Coordinates of C-alpha atoms and ligand atoms in Angstrom, one line a residue:
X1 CA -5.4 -10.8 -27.7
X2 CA -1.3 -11.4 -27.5
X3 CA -1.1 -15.0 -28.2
X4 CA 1.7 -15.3 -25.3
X5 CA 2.1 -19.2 -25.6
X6 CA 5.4 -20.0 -27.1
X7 CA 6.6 -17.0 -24.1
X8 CA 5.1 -18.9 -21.5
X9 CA 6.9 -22.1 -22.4
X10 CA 9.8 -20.6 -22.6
X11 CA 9.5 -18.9 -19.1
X12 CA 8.7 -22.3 -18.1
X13 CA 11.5 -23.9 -19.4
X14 CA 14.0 -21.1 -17.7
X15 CA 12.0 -22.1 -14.7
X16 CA 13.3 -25.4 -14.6
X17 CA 11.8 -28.3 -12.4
X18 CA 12.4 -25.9 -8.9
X19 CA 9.0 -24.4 -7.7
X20 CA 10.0 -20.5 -8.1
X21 CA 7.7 -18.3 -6.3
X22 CA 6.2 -15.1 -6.6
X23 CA 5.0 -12.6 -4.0
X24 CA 2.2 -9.9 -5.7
X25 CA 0.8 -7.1 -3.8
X26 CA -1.8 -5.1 -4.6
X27 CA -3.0 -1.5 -3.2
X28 CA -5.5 0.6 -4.1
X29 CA -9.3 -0.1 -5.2
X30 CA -11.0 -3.6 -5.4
X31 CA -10.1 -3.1 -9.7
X32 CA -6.9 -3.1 -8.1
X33 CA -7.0 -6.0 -6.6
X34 CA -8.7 -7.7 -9.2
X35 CA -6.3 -6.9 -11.9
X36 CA -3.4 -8.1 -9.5
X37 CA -6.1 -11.5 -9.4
X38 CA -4.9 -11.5 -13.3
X39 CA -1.4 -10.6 -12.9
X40 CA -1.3 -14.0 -10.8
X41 CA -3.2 -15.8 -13.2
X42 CA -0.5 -15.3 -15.5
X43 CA 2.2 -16.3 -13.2
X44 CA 0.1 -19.2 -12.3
X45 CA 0.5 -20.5 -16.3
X46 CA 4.3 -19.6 -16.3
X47 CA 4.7 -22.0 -13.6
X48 CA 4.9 -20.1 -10.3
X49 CA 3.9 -20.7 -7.2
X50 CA 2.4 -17.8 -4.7
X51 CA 4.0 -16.6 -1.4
X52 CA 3.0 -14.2 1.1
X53 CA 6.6 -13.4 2.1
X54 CA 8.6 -11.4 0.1
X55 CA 11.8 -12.3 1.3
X56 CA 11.7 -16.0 0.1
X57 CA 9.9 -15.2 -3.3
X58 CA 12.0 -15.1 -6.6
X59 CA 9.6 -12.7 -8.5
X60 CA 8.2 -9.6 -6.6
X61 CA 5.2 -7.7 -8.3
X62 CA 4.1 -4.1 -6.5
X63 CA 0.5 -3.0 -8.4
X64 CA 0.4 0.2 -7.2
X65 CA -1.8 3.1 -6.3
X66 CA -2.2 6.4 -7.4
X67 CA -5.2 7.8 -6.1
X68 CA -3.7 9.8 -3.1
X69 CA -0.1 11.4 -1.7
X70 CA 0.1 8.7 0.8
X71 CA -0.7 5.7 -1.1
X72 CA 2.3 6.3 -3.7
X73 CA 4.9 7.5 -1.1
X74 CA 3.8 4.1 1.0
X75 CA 4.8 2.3 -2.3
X76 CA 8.2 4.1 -2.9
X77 CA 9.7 3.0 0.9
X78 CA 8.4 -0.3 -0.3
X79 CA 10.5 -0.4 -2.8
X80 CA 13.1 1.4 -1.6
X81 CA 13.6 -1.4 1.1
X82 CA 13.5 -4.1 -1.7
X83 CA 16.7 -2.5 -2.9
X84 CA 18.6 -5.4 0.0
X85 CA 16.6 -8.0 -1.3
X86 CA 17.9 -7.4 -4.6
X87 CA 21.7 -7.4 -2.7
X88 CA 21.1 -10.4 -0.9
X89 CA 19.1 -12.5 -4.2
X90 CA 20.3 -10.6 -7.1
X91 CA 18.4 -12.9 -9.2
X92 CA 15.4 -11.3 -7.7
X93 CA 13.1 -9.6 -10.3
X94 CA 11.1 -6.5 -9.1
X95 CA 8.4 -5.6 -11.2
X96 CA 6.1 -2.4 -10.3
X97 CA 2.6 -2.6 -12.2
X98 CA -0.9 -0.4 -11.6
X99 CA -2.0 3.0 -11.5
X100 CA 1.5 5.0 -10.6
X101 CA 3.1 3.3 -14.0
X102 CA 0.5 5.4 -16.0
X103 CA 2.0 9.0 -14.8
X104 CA 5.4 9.7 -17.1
X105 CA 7.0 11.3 -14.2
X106 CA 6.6 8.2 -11.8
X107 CA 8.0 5.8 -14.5
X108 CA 11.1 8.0 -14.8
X109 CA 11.3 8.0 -11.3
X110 CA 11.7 4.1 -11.1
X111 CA 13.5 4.5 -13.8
X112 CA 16.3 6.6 -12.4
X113 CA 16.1 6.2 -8.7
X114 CA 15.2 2.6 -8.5
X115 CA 18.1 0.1 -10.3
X116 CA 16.8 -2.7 -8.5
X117 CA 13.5 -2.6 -10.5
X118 CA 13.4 -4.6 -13.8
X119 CA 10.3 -3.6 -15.3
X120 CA 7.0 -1.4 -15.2
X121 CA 3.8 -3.1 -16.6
X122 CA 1.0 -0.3 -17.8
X123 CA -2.3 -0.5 -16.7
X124 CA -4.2 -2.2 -19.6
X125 CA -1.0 -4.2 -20.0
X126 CA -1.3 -7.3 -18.7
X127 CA -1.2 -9.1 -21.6
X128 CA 3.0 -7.8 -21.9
X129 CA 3.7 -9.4 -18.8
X130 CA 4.6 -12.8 -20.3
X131 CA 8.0 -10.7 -22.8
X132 CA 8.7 -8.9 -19.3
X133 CA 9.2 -11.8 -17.4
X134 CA 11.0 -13.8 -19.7
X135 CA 12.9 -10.6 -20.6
X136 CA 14.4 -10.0 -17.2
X137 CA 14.8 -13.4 -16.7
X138 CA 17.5 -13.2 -19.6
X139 CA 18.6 -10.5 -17.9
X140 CA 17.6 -7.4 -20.5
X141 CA 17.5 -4.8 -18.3
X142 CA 15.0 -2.4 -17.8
X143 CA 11.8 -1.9 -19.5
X144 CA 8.5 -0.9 -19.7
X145 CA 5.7 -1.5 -21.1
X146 CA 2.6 0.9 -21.2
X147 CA 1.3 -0.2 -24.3
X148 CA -2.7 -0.4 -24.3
X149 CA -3.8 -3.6 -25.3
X150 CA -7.3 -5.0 -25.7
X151 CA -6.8 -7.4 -22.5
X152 CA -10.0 -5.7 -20.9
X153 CA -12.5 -7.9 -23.2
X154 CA -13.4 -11.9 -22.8
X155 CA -12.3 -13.7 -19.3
X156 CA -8.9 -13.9 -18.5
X157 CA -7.7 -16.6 -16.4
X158 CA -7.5 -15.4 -12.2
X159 CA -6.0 -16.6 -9.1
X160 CA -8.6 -15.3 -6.6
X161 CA -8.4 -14.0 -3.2
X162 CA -11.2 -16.0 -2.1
X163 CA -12.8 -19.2 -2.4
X164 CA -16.8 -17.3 -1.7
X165 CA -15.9 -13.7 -2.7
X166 CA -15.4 -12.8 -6.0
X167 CA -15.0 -9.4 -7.5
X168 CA -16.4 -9.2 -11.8
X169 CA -15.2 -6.1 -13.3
X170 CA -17.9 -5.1 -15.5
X171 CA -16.2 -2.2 -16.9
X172 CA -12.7 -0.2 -16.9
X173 CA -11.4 3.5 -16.9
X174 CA -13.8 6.7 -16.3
X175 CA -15.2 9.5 -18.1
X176 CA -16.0 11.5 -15.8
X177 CA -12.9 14.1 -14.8
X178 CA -14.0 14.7 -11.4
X179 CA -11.7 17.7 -10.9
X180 CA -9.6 16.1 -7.8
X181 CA -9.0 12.9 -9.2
X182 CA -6.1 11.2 -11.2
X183 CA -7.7 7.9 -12.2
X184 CA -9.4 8.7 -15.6
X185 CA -6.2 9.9 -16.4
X186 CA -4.4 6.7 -15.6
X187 CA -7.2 4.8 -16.3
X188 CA -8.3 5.9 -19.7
X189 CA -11.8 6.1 -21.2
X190 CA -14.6 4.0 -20.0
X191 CA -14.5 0.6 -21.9
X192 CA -17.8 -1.6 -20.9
X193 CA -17.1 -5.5 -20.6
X194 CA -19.6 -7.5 -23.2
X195 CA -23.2 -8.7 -21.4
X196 CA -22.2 -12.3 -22.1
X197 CA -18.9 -12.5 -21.0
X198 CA -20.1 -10.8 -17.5
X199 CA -23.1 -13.3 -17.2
X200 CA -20.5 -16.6 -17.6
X201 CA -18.2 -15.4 -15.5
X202 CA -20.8 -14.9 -12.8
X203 CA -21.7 -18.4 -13.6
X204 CA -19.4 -20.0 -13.7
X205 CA -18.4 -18.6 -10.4
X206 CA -21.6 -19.8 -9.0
X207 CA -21.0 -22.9 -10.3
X208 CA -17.6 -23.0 -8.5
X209 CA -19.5 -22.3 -5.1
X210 CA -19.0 -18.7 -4.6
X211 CA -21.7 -16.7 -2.8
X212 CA -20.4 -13.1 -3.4
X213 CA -20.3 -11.7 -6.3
X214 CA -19.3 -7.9 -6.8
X215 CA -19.2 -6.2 -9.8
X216 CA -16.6 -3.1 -9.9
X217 CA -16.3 -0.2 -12.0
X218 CA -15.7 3.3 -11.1
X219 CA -19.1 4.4 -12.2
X220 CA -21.0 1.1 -13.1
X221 CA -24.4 3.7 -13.6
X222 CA -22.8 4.4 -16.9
X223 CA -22.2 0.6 -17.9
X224 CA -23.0 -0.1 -21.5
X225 CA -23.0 3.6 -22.7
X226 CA -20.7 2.5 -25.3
X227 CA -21.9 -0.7 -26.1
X228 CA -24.7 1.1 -28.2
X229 CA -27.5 0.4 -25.8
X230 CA -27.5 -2.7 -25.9
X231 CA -27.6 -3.3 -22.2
X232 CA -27.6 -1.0 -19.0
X233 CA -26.8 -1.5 -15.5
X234 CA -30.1 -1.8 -14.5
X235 CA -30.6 -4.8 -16.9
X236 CA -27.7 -6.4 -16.2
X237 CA -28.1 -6.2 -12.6
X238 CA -31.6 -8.3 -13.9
X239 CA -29.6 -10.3 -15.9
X240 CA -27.5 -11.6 -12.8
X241 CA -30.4 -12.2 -10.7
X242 CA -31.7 -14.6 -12.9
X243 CA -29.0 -17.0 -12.8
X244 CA -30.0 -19.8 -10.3
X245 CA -28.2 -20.7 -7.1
X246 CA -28.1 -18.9 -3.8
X247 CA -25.4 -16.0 -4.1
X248 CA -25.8 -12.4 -3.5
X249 CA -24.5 -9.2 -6.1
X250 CA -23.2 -6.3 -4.7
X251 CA -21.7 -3.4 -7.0
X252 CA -19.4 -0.3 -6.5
X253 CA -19.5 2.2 -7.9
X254 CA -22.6 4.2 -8.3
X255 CA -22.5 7.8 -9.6
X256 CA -25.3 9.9 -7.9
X257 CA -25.5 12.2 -11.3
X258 CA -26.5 9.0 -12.8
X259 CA -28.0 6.9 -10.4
X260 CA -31.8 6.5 -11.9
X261 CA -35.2 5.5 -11.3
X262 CA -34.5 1.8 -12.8
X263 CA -31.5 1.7 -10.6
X264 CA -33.2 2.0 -7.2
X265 CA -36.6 -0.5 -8.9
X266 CA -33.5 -3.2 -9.8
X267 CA -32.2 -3.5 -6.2
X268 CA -35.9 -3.8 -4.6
X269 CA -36.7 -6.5 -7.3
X270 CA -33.7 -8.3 -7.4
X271 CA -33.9 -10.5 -4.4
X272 CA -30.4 -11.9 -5.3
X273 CA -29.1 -8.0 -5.3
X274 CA -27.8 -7.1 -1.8
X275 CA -29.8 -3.9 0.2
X276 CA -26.6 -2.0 0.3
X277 CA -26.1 1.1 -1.9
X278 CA -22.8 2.9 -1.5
X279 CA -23.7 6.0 -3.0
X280 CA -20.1 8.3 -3.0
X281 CA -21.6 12.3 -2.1
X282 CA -18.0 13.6 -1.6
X283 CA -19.2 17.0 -0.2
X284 CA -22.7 18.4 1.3
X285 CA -21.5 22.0 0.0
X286 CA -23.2 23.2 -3.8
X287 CA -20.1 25.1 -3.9
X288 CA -17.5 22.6 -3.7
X289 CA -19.3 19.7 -5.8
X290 CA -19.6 22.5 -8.2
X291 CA -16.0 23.1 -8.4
X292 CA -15.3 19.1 -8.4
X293 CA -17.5 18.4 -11.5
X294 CA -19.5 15.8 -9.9
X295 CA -22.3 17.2 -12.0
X296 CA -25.3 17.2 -9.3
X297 CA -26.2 18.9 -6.2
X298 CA -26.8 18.2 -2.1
X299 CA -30.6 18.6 -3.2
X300 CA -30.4 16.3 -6.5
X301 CA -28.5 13.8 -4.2
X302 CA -30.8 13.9 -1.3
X303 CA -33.4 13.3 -3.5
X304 CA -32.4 9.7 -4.9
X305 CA -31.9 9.2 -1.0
X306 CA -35.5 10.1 -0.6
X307 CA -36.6 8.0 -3.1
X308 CA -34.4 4.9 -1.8
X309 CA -36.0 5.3 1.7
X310 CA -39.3 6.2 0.9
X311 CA -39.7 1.9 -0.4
X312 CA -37.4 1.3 3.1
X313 CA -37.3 4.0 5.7
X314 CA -33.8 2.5 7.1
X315 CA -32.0 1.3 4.3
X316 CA -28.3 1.1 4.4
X317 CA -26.0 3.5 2.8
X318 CA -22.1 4.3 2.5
X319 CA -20.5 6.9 1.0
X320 CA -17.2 8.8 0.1
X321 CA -15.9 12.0 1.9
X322 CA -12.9 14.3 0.6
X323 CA -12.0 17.0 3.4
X324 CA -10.2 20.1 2.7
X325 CA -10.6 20.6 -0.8
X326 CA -9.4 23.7 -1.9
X327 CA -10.8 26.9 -0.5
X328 CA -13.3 24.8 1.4
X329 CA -14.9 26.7 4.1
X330 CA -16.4 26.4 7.4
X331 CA -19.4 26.6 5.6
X332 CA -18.7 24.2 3.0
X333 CA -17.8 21.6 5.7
X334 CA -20.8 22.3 8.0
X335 CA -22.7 21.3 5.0
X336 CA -21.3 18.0 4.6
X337 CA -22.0 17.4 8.2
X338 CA -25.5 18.4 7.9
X339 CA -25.9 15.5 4.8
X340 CA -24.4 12.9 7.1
X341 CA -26.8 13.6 9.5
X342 CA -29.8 13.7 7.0
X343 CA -28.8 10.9 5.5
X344 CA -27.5 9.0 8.1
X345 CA -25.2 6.8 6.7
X346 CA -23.8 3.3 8.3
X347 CA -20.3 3.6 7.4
X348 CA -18.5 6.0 5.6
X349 CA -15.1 6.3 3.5
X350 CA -13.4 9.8 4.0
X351 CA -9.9 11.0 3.0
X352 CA -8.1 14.3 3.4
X353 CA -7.8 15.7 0.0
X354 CA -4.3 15.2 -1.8
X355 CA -3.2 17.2 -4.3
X356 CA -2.8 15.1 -8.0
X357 CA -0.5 16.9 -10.3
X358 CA -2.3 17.1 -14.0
X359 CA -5.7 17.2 -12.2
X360 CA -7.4 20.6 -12.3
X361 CA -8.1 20.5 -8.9
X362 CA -4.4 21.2 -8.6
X363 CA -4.4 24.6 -10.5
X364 CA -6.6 25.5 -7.3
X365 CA -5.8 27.7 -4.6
X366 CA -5.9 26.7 -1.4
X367 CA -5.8 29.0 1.8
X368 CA -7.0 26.0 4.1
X369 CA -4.2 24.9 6.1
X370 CA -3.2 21.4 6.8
X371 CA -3.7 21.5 10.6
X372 CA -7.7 22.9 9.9
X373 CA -7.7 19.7 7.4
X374 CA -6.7 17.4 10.2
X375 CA -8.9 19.3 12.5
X376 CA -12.0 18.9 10.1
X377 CA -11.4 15.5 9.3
X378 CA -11.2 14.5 13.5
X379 CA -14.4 15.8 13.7
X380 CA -16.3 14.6 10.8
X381 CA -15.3 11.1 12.0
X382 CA -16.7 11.9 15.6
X383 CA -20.2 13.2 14.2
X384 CA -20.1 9.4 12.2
X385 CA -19.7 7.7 15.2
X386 CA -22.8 9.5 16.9
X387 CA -24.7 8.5 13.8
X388 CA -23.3 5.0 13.7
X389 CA -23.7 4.4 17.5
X390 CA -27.2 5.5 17.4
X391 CA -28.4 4.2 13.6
X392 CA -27.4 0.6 14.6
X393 CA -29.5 0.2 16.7
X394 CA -32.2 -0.3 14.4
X395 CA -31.0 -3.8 13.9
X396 CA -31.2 -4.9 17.4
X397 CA -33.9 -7.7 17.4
X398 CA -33.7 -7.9 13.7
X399 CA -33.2 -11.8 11.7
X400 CA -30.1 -10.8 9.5
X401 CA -28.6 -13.4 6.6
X402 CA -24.8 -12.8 7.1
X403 CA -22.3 -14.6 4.8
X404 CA -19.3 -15.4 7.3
X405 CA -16.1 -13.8 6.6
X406 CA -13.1 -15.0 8.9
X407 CA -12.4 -15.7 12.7
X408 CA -13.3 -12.7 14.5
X409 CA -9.9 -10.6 15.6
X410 CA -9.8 -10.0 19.3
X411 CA -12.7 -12.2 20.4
X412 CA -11.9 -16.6 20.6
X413 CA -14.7 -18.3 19.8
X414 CA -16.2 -15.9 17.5
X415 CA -16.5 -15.4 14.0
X416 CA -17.1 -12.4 11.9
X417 CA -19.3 -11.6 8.7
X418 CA -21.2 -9.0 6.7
X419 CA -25.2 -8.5 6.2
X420 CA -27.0 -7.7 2.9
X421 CA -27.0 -4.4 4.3
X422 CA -22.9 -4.7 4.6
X423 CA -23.1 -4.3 8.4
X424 CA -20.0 -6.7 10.2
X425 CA -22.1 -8.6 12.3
X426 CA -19.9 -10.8 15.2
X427 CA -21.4 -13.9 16.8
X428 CA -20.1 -17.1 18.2
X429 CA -19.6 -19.7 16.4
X430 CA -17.3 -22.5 14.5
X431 CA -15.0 -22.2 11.7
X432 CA -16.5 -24.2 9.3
X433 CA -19.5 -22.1 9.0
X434 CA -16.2 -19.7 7.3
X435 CA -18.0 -19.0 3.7
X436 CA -21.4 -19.3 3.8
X437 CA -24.2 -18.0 4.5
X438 CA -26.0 -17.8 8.2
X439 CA -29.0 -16.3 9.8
X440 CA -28.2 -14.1 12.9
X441 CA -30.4 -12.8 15.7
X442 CA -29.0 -9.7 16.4
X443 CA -28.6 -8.6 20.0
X444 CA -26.4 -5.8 20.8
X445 CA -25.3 -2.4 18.6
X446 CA -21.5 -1.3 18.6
X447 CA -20.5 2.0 16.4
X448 CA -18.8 -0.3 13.9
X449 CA -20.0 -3.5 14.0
X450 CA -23.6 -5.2 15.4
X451 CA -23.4 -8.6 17.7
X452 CA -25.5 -11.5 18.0
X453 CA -26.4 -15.4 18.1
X454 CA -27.0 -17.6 15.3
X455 CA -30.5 -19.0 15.1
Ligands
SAM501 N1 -15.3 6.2 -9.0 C1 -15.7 6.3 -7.6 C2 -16.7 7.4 -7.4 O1 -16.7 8.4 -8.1 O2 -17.5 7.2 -6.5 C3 -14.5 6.6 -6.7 C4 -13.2 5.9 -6.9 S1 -11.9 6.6 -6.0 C5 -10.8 5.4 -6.4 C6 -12.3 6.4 -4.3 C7 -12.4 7.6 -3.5 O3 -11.2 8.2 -3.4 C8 -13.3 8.7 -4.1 O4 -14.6 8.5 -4.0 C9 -12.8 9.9 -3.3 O5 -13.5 10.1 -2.1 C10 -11.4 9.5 -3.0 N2 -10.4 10.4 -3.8 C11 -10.2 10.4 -5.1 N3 -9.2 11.3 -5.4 C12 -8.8 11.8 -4.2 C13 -7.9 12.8 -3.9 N4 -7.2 13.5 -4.8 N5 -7.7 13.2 -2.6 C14 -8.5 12.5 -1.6 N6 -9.4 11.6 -1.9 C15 -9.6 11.2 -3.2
SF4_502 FE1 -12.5 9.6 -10.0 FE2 -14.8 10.8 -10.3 FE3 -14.1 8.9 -12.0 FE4 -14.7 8.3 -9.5 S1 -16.1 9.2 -11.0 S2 -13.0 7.5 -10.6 S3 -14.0 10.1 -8.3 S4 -13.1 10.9 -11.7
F3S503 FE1 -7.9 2.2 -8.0 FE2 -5.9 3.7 -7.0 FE3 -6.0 3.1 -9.5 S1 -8.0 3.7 -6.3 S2 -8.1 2.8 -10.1 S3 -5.8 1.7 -7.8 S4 -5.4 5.0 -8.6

């Protein structure tokens, strides 16, 4: 690691006694978020302070996404609009970090569109931050640094979102080139975190009070694969459970080509591990999971469902949809509408497919048109809510632990949480009960969301 003390002190010192303050905003994934957790950390030890308003902050930090169309144009009118902000503070600094840094034509783009930007931080470059900052608070210019340092390793200091939630990265980047998607290119290779650092981190966050801990990685089935065997997911998952306190793991991730036997034995034996399993299917057509290189099929997939439900008949899944991949047929989509309804999943994630240049999936042809895409993807949300509207009501009558999130929205009085199973659950109550745990009779089914009255 950078040893980034004498930096620090001098940001400090060009700091001065006024608090300065810093607005960061990630997009994107929970890795996302969690890396923009370290970007503050940083800040934090150069003496800022955090806002949630941009217009009164003195640094502004954008960690982007570039996972879909729509998530990097969002992202561009962002900063497009910062361009007054600049006008009316000029001693503003913009910094854009995260995923869209990583493709040579977005830098450029900032580069030569964007003067009121004063830096681009790479994606394994948080450790750079420190000669950014202090750079364009000399007033340097612009610059950029993409530079891939070994800041994945050991526990870097965060400034969380939460004081019960916390998200452990257990592992960075992805090897697996699923043919749609841009991240192991922006990403890099898979880089496993060491066992020990991951089990006092979750420590020492236990210590610290927090009941949620979720550990991230874009597959975490393949955790440890290149630390030489010396620990899998499974056993780490094992690992966790044994640390004392009451707190529960939840993980994302989870490949279906390598989601095992030990896997699916972990979660039933791990009473700490939550009974949730977001298990990301994609498509229900051979065809099209073929041509994405998920590297299994509707059957092989269905099976580890089978095996999951066979120890609980209505265990609770989530999953990931792409609609209109390219070329995909009316056949290819009634097959994905046939797995939800096998499977019957609680919630699901879908997304229209976006085009990523440098992916293969964008050598593709494509005949399906954008209005059939929009069309499919109406409908595949209606056939959810069926499921949804009839599968919850399995938990009517049930006892369910919920750890309370927040206030509920639109309903005074009531507060809002999620199950081990990771069903919201909405109930009345007071705000104090805001972070921990609470056992609910449940009484009523929504599509989205299950009611009921603490006990
Ligand atoms: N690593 C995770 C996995 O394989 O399950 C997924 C991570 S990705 C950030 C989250 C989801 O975004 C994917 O599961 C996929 O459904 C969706 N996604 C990725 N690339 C996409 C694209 N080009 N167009 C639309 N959706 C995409
Ligand atoms: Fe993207 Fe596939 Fe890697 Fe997930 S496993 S991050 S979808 S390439
Ligand atoms: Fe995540 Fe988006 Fe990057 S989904 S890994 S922030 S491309």
């Amino acid at each position: 690691m950078n040893d980034n003390t004498a930096i620090i002190s001098e940001i400090k010192r060009l700091l001065g006694d006024e608090p300065k303050l810093a607005y960061v905003r990630s997009f994107g994934c929970q890795l996302n978020t969690s890396d923009g957790e370290k970007i503050k950390g940083v800040l934090k030890n150069a003496g800022y302070g955090f806002t949630e308003d941009e217009s009164e902050a003195d640094l502004i930090i954008l960690n982007t996404c570039a996972v879909r169309e729509n998530a990097e144009d969002r992202v561009f009118g962002i900063v497009g609009s910062m361009k007054k902000l600049k006008e009316l503070k000029p001693e503003l600094i913009i910094g854009i970090a995260g995923c869209m840094t990583a493709q040579s034509h977005v830098a450029e783009k900032i580069k030569r569109s964007y003067p009121q930007v004063d830096f681009v931080l790479g994606t394994s470059a948080i450790n750079g931050l420190p000669r950014l900052l202090l750079d364009a608070l000399n007033g340097a210019g612009f610059e950029a640094d993409i530079t891939e340092y070994d800041d994945f390793s050991g526990t870097v200091e965060q400034v969380r979102g939460s004081s019960f939630k916390a998200s452990v990265p257990i592992m960075f980047g992805c090897n697996n080139f699923c043919t749609y998607c841009i991240v192991p290119y922006v990403r890099g290779r898979e880089r496993s975190r060491l066992p020990e650092d991951i089990v006092s981190e979750v420590e020492g966050l236990v210590r610290e009070g927090y009941k949620e801990i979720m550990l991230l990685g874009q597959n975490v089935n393949s955790y440890g694969n290149d630390l030489g065997g010396e620990m899998t997911f499974p056993q780490l998952l094992r690992r966790l459970n044994d640390i004392e306190g009451d707190f529960w793991i939840r993980f994302m991730s989870s490949h279906p080509k390598d989601a095992s036997k030990e896997l699916i034995d972990a979660i039933f034996d791990c009473e700490k591990v939550a009974k949730h399993l977001h298990l990301p299917v994609q498509s229900g057509s051979d065809d099209v999971l073929r041509r994405m290189n998920r590297r299994y099929t509707a059957e092989k997939y269905l099976g580890i469902v089978n095996d999951i439900r066979s120890r609980d008949p209505e265990f609770s899944l989530t999953t990931d949809l792409i609609v209109g991949f390219p070329d995909e047929t009316d056949e290819d989509f009634e097959a994905t509408l046939d797995i939800m309804r096998t499977v019957k999943y609680d919630n699901i994630y879908s997304f229209i497919y976006s085009k990523r240049s440098g992916t293969r999936a964008a050598e593709m042809p494509d005949a399906v048109s954008e209005e059939e895409k929009g069309k499919r993807m109406r409908r595949l949300l209606e056939v959810q809510r069926e499921i949804s509207t009839e599968f919850y009501k399995r938990f009517i009558g049930r006892r369910m632990r919920v750890l309370v999130d927040d206030k509920a929205k639109k309903r005074e009085g009531f507060l809002t949480g999620k199950s081990s199973e990771f069903i919201i659950v909405e109930f009345e109550g007071d705000e104090s009960l805001i972070g921990r745990f609470v056992d609910v009779e449940i009484t009523g089914a929504m599509n989205w969301a299950v009611t009921g009255r603490v006990i």
